[in-house]
GROMACS .gro file of N, CA and C in nm:
model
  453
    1UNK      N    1   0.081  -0.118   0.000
    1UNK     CA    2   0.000   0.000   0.000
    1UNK      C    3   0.086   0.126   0.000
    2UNK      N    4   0.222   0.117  -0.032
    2UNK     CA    5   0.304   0.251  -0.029
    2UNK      C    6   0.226   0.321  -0.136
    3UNK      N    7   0.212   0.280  -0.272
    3UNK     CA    8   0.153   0.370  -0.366
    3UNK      C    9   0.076   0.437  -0.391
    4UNK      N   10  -0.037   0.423  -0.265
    4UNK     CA   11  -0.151   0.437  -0.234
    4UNK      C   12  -0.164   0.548  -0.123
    5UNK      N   13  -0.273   0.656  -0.118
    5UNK     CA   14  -0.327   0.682  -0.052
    5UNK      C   15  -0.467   0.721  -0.013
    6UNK      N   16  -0.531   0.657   0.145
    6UNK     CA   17  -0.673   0.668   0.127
    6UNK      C   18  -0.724   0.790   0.152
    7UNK      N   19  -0.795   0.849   0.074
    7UNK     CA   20  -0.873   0.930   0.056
    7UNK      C   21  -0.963   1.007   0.166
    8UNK      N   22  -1.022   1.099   0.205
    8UNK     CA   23  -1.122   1.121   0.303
    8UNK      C   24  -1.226   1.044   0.297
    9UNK      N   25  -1.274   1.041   0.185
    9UNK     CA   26  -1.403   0.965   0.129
    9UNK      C   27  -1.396   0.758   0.147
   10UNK      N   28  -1.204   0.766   0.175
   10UNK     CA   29  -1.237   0.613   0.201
   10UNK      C   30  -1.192   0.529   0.046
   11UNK      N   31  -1.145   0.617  -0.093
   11UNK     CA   32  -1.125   0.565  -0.169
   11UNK      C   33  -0.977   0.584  -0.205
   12UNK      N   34  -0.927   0.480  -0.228
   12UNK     CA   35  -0.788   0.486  -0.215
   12UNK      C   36  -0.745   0.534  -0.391
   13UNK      N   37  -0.630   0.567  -0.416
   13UNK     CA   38  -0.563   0.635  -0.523
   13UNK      C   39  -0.460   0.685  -0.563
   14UNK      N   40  -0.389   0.649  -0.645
   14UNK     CA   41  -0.205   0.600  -0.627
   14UNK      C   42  -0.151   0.769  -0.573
   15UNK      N   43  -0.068   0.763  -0.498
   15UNK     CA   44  -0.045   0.894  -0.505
   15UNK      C   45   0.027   0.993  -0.536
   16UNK      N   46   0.085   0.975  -0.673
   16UNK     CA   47   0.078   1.062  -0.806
   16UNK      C   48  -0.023   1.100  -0.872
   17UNK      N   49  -0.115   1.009  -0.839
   17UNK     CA   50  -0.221   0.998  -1.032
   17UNK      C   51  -0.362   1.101  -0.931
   18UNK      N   52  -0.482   1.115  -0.992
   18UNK     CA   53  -0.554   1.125  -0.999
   18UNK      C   54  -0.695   1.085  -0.964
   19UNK      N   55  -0.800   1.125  -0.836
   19UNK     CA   56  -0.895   1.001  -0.866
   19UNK      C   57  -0.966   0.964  -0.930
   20UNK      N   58  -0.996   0.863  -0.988
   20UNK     CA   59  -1.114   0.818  -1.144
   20UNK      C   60  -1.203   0.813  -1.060
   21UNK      N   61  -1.257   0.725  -0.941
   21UNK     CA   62  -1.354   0.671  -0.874
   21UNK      C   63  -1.457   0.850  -0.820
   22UNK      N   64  -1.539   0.813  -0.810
   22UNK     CA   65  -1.644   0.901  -0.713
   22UNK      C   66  -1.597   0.949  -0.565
   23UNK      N   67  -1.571   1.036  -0.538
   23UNK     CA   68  -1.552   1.061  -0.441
   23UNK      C   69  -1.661   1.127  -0.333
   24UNK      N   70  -1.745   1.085  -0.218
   24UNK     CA   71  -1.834   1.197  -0.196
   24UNK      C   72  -1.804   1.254  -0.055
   25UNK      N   73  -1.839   1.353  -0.035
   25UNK     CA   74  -1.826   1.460   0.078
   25UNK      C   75  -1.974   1.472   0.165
   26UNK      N   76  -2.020   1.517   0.278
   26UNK     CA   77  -2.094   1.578   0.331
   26UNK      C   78  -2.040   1.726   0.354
   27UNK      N   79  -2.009   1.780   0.255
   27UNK     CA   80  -1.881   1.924   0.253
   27UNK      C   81  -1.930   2.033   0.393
   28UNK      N   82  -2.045   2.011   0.433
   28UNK     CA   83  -2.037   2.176   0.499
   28UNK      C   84  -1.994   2.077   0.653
   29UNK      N   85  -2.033   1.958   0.677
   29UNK     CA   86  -1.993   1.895   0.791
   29UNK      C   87  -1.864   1.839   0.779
   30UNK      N   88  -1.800   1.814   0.665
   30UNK     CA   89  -1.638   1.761   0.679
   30UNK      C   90  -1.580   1.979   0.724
   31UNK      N   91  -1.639   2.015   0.624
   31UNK     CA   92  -1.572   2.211   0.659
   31UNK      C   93  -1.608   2.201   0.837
   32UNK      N   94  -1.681   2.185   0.859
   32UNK     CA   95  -1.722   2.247   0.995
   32UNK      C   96  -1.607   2.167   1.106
   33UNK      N   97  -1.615   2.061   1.093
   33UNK     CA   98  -1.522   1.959   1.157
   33UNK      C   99  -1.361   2.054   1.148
   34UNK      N  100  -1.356   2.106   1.030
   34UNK     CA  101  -1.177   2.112   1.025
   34UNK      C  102  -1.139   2.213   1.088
   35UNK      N  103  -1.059   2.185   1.203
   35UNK     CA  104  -0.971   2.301   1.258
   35UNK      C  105  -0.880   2.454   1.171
   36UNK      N  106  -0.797   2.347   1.071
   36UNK     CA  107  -0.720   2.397   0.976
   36UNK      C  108  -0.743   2.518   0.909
   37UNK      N  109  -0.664   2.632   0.882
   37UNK     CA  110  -0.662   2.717   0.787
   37UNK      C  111  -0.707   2.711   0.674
   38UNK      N  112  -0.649   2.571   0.659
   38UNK     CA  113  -0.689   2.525   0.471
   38UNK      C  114  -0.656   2.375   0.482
   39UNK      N  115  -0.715   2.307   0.398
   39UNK     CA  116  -0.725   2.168   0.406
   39UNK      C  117  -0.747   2.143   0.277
   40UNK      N  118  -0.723   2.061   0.168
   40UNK     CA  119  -0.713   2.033   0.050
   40UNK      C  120  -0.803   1.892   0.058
   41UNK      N  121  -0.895   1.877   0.004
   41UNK     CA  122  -0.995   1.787   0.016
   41UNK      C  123  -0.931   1.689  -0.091
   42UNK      N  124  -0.934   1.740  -0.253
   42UNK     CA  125  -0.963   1.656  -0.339
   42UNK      C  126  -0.899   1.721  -0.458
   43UNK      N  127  -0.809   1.672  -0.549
   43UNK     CA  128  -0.727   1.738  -0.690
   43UNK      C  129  -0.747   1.649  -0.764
   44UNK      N  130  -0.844   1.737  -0.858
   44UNK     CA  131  -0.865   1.662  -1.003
   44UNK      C  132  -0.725   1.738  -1.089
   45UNK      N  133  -0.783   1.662  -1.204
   45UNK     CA  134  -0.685   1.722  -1.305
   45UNK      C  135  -0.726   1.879  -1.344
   46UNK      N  136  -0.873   1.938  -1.368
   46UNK     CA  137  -0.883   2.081  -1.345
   46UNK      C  138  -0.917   2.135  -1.277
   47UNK      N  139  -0.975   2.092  -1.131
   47UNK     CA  140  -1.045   2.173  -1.039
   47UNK      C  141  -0.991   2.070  -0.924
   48UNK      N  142  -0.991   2.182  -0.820
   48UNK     CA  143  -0.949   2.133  -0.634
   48UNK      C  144  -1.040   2.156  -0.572
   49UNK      N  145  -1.086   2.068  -0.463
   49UNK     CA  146  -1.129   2.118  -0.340
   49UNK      C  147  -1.043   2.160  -0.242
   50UNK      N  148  -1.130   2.286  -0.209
   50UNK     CA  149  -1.037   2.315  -0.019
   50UNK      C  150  -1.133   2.383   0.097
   51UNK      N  151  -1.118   2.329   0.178
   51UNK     CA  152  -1.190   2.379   0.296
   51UNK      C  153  -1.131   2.500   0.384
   52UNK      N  154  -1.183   2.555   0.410
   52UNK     CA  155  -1.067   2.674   0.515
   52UNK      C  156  -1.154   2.709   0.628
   53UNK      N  157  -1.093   2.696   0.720
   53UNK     CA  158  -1.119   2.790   0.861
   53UNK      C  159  -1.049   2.926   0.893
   54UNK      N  160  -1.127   3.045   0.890
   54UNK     CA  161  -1.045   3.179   0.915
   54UNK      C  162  -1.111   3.217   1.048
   55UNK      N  163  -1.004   3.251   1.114
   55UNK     CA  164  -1.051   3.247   1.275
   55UNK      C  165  -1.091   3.405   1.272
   56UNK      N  166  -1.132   3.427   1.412
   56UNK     CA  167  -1.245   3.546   1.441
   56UNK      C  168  -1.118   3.641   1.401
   57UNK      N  169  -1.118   3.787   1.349
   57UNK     CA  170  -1.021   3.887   1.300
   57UNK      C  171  -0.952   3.836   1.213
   58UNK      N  172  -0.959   3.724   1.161
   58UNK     CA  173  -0.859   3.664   1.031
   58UNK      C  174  -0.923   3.674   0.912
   59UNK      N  175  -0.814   3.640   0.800
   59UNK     CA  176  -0.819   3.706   0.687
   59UNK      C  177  -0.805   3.608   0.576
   60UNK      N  178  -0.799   3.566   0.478
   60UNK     CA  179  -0.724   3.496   0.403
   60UNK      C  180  -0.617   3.548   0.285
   61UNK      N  181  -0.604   3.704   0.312
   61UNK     CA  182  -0.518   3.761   0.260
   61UNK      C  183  -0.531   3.777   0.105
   62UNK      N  184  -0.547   3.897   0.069
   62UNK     CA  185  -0.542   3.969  -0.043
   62UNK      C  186  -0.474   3.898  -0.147
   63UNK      N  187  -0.477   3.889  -0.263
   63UNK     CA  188  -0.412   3.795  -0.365
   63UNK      C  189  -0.524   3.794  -0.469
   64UNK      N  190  -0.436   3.767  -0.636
   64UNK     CA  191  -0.459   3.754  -0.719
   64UNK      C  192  -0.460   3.625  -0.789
   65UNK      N  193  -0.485   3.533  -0.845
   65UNK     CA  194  -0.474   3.442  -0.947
   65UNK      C  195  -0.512   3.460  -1.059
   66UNK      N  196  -0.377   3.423  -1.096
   66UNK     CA  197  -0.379   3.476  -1.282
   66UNK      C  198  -0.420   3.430  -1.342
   67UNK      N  199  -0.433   3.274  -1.366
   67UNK     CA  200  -0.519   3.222  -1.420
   67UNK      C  201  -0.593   3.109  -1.352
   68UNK      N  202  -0.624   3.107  -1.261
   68UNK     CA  203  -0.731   3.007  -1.173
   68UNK      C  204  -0.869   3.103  -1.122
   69UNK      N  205  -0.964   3.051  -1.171
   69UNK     CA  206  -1.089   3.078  -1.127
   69UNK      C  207  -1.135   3.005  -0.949
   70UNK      N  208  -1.170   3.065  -0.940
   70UNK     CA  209  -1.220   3.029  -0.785
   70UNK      C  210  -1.383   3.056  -0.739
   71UNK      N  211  -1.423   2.949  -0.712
   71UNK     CA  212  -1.551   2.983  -0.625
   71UNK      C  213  -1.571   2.942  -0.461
   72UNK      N  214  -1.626   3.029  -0.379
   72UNK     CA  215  -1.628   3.006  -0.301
   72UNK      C  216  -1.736   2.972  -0.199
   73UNK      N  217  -1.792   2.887  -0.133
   73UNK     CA  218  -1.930   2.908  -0.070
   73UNK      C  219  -1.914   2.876   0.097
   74UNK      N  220  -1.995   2.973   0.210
   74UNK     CA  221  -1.976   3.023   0.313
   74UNK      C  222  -2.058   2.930   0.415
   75UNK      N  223  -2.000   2.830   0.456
   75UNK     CA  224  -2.052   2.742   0.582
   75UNK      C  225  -2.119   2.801   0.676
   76UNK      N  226  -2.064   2.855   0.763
   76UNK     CA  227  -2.045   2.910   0.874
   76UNK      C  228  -1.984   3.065   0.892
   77UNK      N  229  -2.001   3.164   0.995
   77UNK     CA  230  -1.950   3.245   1.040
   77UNK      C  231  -2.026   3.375   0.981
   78UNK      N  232  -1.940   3.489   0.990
   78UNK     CA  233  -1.990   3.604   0.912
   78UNK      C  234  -1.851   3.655   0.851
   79UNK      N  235  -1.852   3.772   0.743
   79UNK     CA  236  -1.728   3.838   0.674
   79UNK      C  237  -1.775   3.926   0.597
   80UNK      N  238  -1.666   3.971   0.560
   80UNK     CA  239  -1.663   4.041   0.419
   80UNK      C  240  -1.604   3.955   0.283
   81UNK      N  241  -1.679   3.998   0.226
   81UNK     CA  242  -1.562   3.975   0.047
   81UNK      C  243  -1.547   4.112   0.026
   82UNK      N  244  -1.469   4.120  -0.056
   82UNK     CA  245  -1.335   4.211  -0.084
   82UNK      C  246  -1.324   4.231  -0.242
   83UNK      N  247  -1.369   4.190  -0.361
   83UNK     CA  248  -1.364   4.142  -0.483
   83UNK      C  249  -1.351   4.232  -0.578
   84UNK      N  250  -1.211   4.276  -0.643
   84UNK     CA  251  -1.223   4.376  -0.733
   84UNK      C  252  -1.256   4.520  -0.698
   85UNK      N  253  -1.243   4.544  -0.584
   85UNK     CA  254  -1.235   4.725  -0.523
   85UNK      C  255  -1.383   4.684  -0.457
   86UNK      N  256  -1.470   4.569  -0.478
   86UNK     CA  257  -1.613   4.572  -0.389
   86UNK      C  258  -1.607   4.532  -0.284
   87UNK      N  259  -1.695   4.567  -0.215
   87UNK     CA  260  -1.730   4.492  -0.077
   87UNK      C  261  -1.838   4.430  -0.016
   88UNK      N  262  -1.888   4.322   0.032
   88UNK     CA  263  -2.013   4.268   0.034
   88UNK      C  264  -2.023   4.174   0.174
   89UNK      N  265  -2.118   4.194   0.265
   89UNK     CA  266  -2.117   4.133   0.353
   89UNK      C  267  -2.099   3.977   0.264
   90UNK      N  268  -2.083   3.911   0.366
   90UNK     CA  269  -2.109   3.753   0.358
   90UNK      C  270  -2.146   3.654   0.497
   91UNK      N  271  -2.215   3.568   0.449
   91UNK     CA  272  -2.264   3.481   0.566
   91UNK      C  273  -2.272   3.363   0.517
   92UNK      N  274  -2.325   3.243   0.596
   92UNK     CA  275  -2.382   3.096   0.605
   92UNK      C  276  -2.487   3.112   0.461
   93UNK      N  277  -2.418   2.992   0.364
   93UNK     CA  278  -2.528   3.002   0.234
   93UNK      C  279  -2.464   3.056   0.135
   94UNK      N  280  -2.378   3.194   0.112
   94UNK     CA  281  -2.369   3.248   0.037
   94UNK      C  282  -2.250   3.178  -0.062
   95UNK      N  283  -2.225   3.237  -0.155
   95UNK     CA  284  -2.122   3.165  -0.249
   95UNK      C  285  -2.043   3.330  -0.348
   96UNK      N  286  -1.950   3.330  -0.347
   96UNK     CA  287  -1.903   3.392  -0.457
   96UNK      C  288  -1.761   3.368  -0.551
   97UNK      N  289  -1.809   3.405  -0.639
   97UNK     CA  290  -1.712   3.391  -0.751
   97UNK      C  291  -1.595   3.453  -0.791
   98UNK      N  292  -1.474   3.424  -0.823
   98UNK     CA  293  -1.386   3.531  -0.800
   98UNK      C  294  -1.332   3.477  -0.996
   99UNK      N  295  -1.350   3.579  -1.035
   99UNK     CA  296  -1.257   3.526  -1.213
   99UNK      C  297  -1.108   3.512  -1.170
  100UNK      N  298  -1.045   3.448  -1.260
  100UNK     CA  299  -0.902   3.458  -1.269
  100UNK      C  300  -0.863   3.598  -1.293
  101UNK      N  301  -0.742   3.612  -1.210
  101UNK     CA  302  -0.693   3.794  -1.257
  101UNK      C  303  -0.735   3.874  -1.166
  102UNK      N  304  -0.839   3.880  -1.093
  102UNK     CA  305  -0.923   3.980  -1.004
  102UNK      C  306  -0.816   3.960  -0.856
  103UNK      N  307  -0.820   4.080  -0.781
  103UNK     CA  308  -0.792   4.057  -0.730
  103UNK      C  309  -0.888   4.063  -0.554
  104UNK      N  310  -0.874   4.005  -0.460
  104UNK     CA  311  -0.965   3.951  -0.382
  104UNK      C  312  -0.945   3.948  -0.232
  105UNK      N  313  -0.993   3.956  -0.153
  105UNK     CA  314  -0.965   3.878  -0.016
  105UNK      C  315  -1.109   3.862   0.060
  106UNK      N  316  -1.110   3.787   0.171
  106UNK     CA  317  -1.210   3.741   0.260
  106UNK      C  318  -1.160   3.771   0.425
  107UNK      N  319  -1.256   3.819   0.478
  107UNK     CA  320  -1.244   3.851   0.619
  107UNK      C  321  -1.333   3.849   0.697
  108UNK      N  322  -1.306   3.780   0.832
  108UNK     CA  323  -1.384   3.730   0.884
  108UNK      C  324  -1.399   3.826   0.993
  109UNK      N  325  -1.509   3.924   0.981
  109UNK     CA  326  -1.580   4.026   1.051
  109UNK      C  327  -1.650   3.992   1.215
  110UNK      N  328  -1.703   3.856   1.254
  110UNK     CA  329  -1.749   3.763   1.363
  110UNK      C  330  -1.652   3.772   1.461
  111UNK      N  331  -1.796   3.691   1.544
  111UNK     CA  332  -1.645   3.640   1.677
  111UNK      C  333  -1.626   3.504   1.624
  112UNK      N  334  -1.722   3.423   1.552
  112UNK     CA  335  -1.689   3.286   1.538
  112UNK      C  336  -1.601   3.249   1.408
  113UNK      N  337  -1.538   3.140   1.395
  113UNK     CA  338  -1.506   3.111   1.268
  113UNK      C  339  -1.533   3.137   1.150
  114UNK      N  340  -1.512   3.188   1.046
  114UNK     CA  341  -1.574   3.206   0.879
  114UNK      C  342  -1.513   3.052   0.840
  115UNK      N  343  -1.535   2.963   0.796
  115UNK     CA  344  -1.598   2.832   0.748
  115UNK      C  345  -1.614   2.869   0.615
  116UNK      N  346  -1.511   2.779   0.507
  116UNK     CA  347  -1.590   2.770   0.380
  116UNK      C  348  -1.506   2.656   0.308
  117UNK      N  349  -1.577   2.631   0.148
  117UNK     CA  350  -1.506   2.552   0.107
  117UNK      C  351  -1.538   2.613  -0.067
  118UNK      N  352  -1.408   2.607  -0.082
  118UNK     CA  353  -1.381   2.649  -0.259
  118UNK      C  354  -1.376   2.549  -0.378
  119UNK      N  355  -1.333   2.570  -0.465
  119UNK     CA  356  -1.307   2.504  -0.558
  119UNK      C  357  -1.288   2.586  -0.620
  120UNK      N  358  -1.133   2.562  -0.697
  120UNK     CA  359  -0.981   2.629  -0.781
  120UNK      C  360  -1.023   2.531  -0.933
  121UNK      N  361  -0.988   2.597  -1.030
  121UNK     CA  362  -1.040   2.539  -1.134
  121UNK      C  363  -0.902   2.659  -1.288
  122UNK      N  364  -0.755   2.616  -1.266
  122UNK     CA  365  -0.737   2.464  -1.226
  122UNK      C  366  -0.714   2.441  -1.113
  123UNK      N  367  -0.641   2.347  -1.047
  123UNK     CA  368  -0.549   2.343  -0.917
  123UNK      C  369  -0.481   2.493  -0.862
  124UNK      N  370  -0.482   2.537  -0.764
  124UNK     CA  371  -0.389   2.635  -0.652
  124UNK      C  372  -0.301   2.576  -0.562
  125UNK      N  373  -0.323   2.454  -0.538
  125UNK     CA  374  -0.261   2.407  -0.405
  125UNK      C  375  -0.183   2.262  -0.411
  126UNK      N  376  -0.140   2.251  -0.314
  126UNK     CA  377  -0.076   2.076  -0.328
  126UNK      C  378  -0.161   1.963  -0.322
  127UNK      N  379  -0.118   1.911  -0.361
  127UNK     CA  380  -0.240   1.778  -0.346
  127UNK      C  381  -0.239   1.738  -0.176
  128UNK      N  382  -0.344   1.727  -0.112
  128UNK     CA  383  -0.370   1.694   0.000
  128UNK      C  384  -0.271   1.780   0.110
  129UNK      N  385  -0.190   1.876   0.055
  129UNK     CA  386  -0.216   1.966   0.185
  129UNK      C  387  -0.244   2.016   0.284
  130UNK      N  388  -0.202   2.051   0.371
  130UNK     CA  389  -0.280   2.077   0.535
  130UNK      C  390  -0.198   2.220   0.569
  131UNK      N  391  -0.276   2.327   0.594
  131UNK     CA  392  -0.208   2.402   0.664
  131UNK      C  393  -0.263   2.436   0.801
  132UNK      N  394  -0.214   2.460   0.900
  132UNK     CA  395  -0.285   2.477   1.018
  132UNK      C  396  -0.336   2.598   1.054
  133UNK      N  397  -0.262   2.679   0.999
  133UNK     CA  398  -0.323   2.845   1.020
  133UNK      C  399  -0.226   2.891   0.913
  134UNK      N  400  -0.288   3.062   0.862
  134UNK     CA  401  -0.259   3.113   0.778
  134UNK      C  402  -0.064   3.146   0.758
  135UNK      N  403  -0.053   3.139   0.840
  135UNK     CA  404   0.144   3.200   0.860
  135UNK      C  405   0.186   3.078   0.819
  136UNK      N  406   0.148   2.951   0.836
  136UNK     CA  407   0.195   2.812   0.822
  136UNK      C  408   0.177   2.812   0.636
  137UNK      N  409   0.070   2.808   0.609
  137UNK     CA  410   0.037   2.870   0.463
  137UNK      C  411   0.143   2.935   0.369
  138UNK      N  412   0.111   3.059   0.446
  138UNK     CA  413   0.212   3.157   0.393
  138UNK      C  414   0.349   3.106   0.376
  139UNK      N  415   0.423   3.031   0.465
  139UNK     CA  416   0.568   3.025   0.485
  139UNK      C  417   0.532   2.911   0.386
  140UNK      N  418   0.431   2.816   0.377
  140UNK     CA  419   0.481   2.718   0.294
  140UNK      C  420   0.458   2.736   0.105
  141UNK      N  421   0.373   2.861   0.106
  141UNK     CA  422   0.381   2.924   0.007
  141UNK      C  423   0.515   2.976  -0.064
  142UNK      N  424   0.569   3.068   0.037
  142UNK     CA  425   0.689   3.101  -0.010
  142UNK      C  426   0.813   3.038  -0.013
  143UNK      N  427   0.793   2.955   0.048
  143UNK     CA  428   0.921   2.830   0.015
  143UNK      C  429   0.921   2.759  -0.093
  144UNK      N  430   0.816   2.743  -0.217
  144UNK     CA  431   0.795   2.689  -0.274
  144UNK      C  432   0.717   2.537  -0.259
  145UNK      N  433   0.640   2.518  -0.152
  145UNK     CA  434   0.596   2.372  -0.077
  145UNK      C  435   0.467   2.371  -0.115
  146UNK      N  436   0.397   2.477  -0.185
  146UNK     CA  437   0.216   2.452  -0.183
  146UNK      C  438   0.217   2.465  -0.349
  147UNK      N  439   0.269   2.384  -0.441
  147UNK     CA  440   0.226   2.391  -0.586
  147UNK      C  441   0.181   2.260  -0.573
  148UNK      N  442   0.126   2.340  -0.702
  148UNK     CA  443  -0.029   2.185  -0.737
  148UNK      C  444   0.046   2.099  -0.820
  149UNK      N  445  -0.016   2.016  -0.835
  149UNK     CA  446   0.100   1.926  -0.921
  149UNK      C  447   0.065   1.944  -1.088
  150UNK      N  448   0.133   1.890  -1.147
  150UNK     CA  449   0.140   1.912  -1.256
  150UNK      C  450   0.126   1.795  -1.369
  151UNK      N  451   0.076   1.802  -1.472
  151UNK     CA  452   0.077   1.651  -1.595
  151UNK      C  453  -0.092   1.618  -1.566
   0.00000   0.00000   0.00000
């Protein structure tokens, strides 16, 4: 089983390649469960899942993607979006879209957690990734440790 790794969902999948099989989520209860900053659910070949927890006064920090589209939808908590010079409350339910190129951030305005889970289309992140909080992120950003894979 070195080649292998099992999945959240329980389905195992070599771990280079890709999963073919179905994978399913209960997404707002696996999001709610995760402690983590960011958590990388699932990497297809064009689109990722990721879950994030931004704690009460946290942020997920301003940033652009040049060419990855992103959507995002809001579990839990309260915030702002940030999107292109706008600003828009956000809450539990909501979802927004960010184009590639725009530039963006999310902030979590509450005392409780902001809770959400995205999908990057293509990949942003490493395959199965974990960051624990945002500085952990960051540093593993800039070291070069959070690219998505590639082929």
């Amino acid at each position: 089983m070195s080649n292998r790794t099992i999945c959240q969902a329980g389905v195992e999948r070599p771990a280079t390649g890709y999963v073919r099989d179905m994978e399913h989520f209960t997404i707002a209860t696996v999001a709610e469960k995760s402690p983590d900053f960011r958590r990388v659910l699932w990497t297809g070949k064009n689109t990722q899942l990721v879950i994030m927890t931004i704690p009460a006064g946290g942020e997920i920090g301003e940033e652009v993607h040049e060419d990855i589209d992103q959507i995002l939808t809001f579990v839990s908590g309260t915030g702002e979006a940030r999107v292109a010079g706008s600003k828009r409350k956000i809450a539990q339910g909501d979802l927004v879209v960010v184009p590639a190129g725009t530039k963006h951030n999310f902030v979590n305005t509450g005392p409780n957690p902001l809770v959400l889970y995205t999908v990057y289309g293509p990949p942003e992140h490493a395959d199965q990734a974990v960051h624990r909080t945002k500085e952990e992120a960051d540093a593993a950003e800039e070291a070069g440790k959070d690219e998505p894979p590639t082929s």
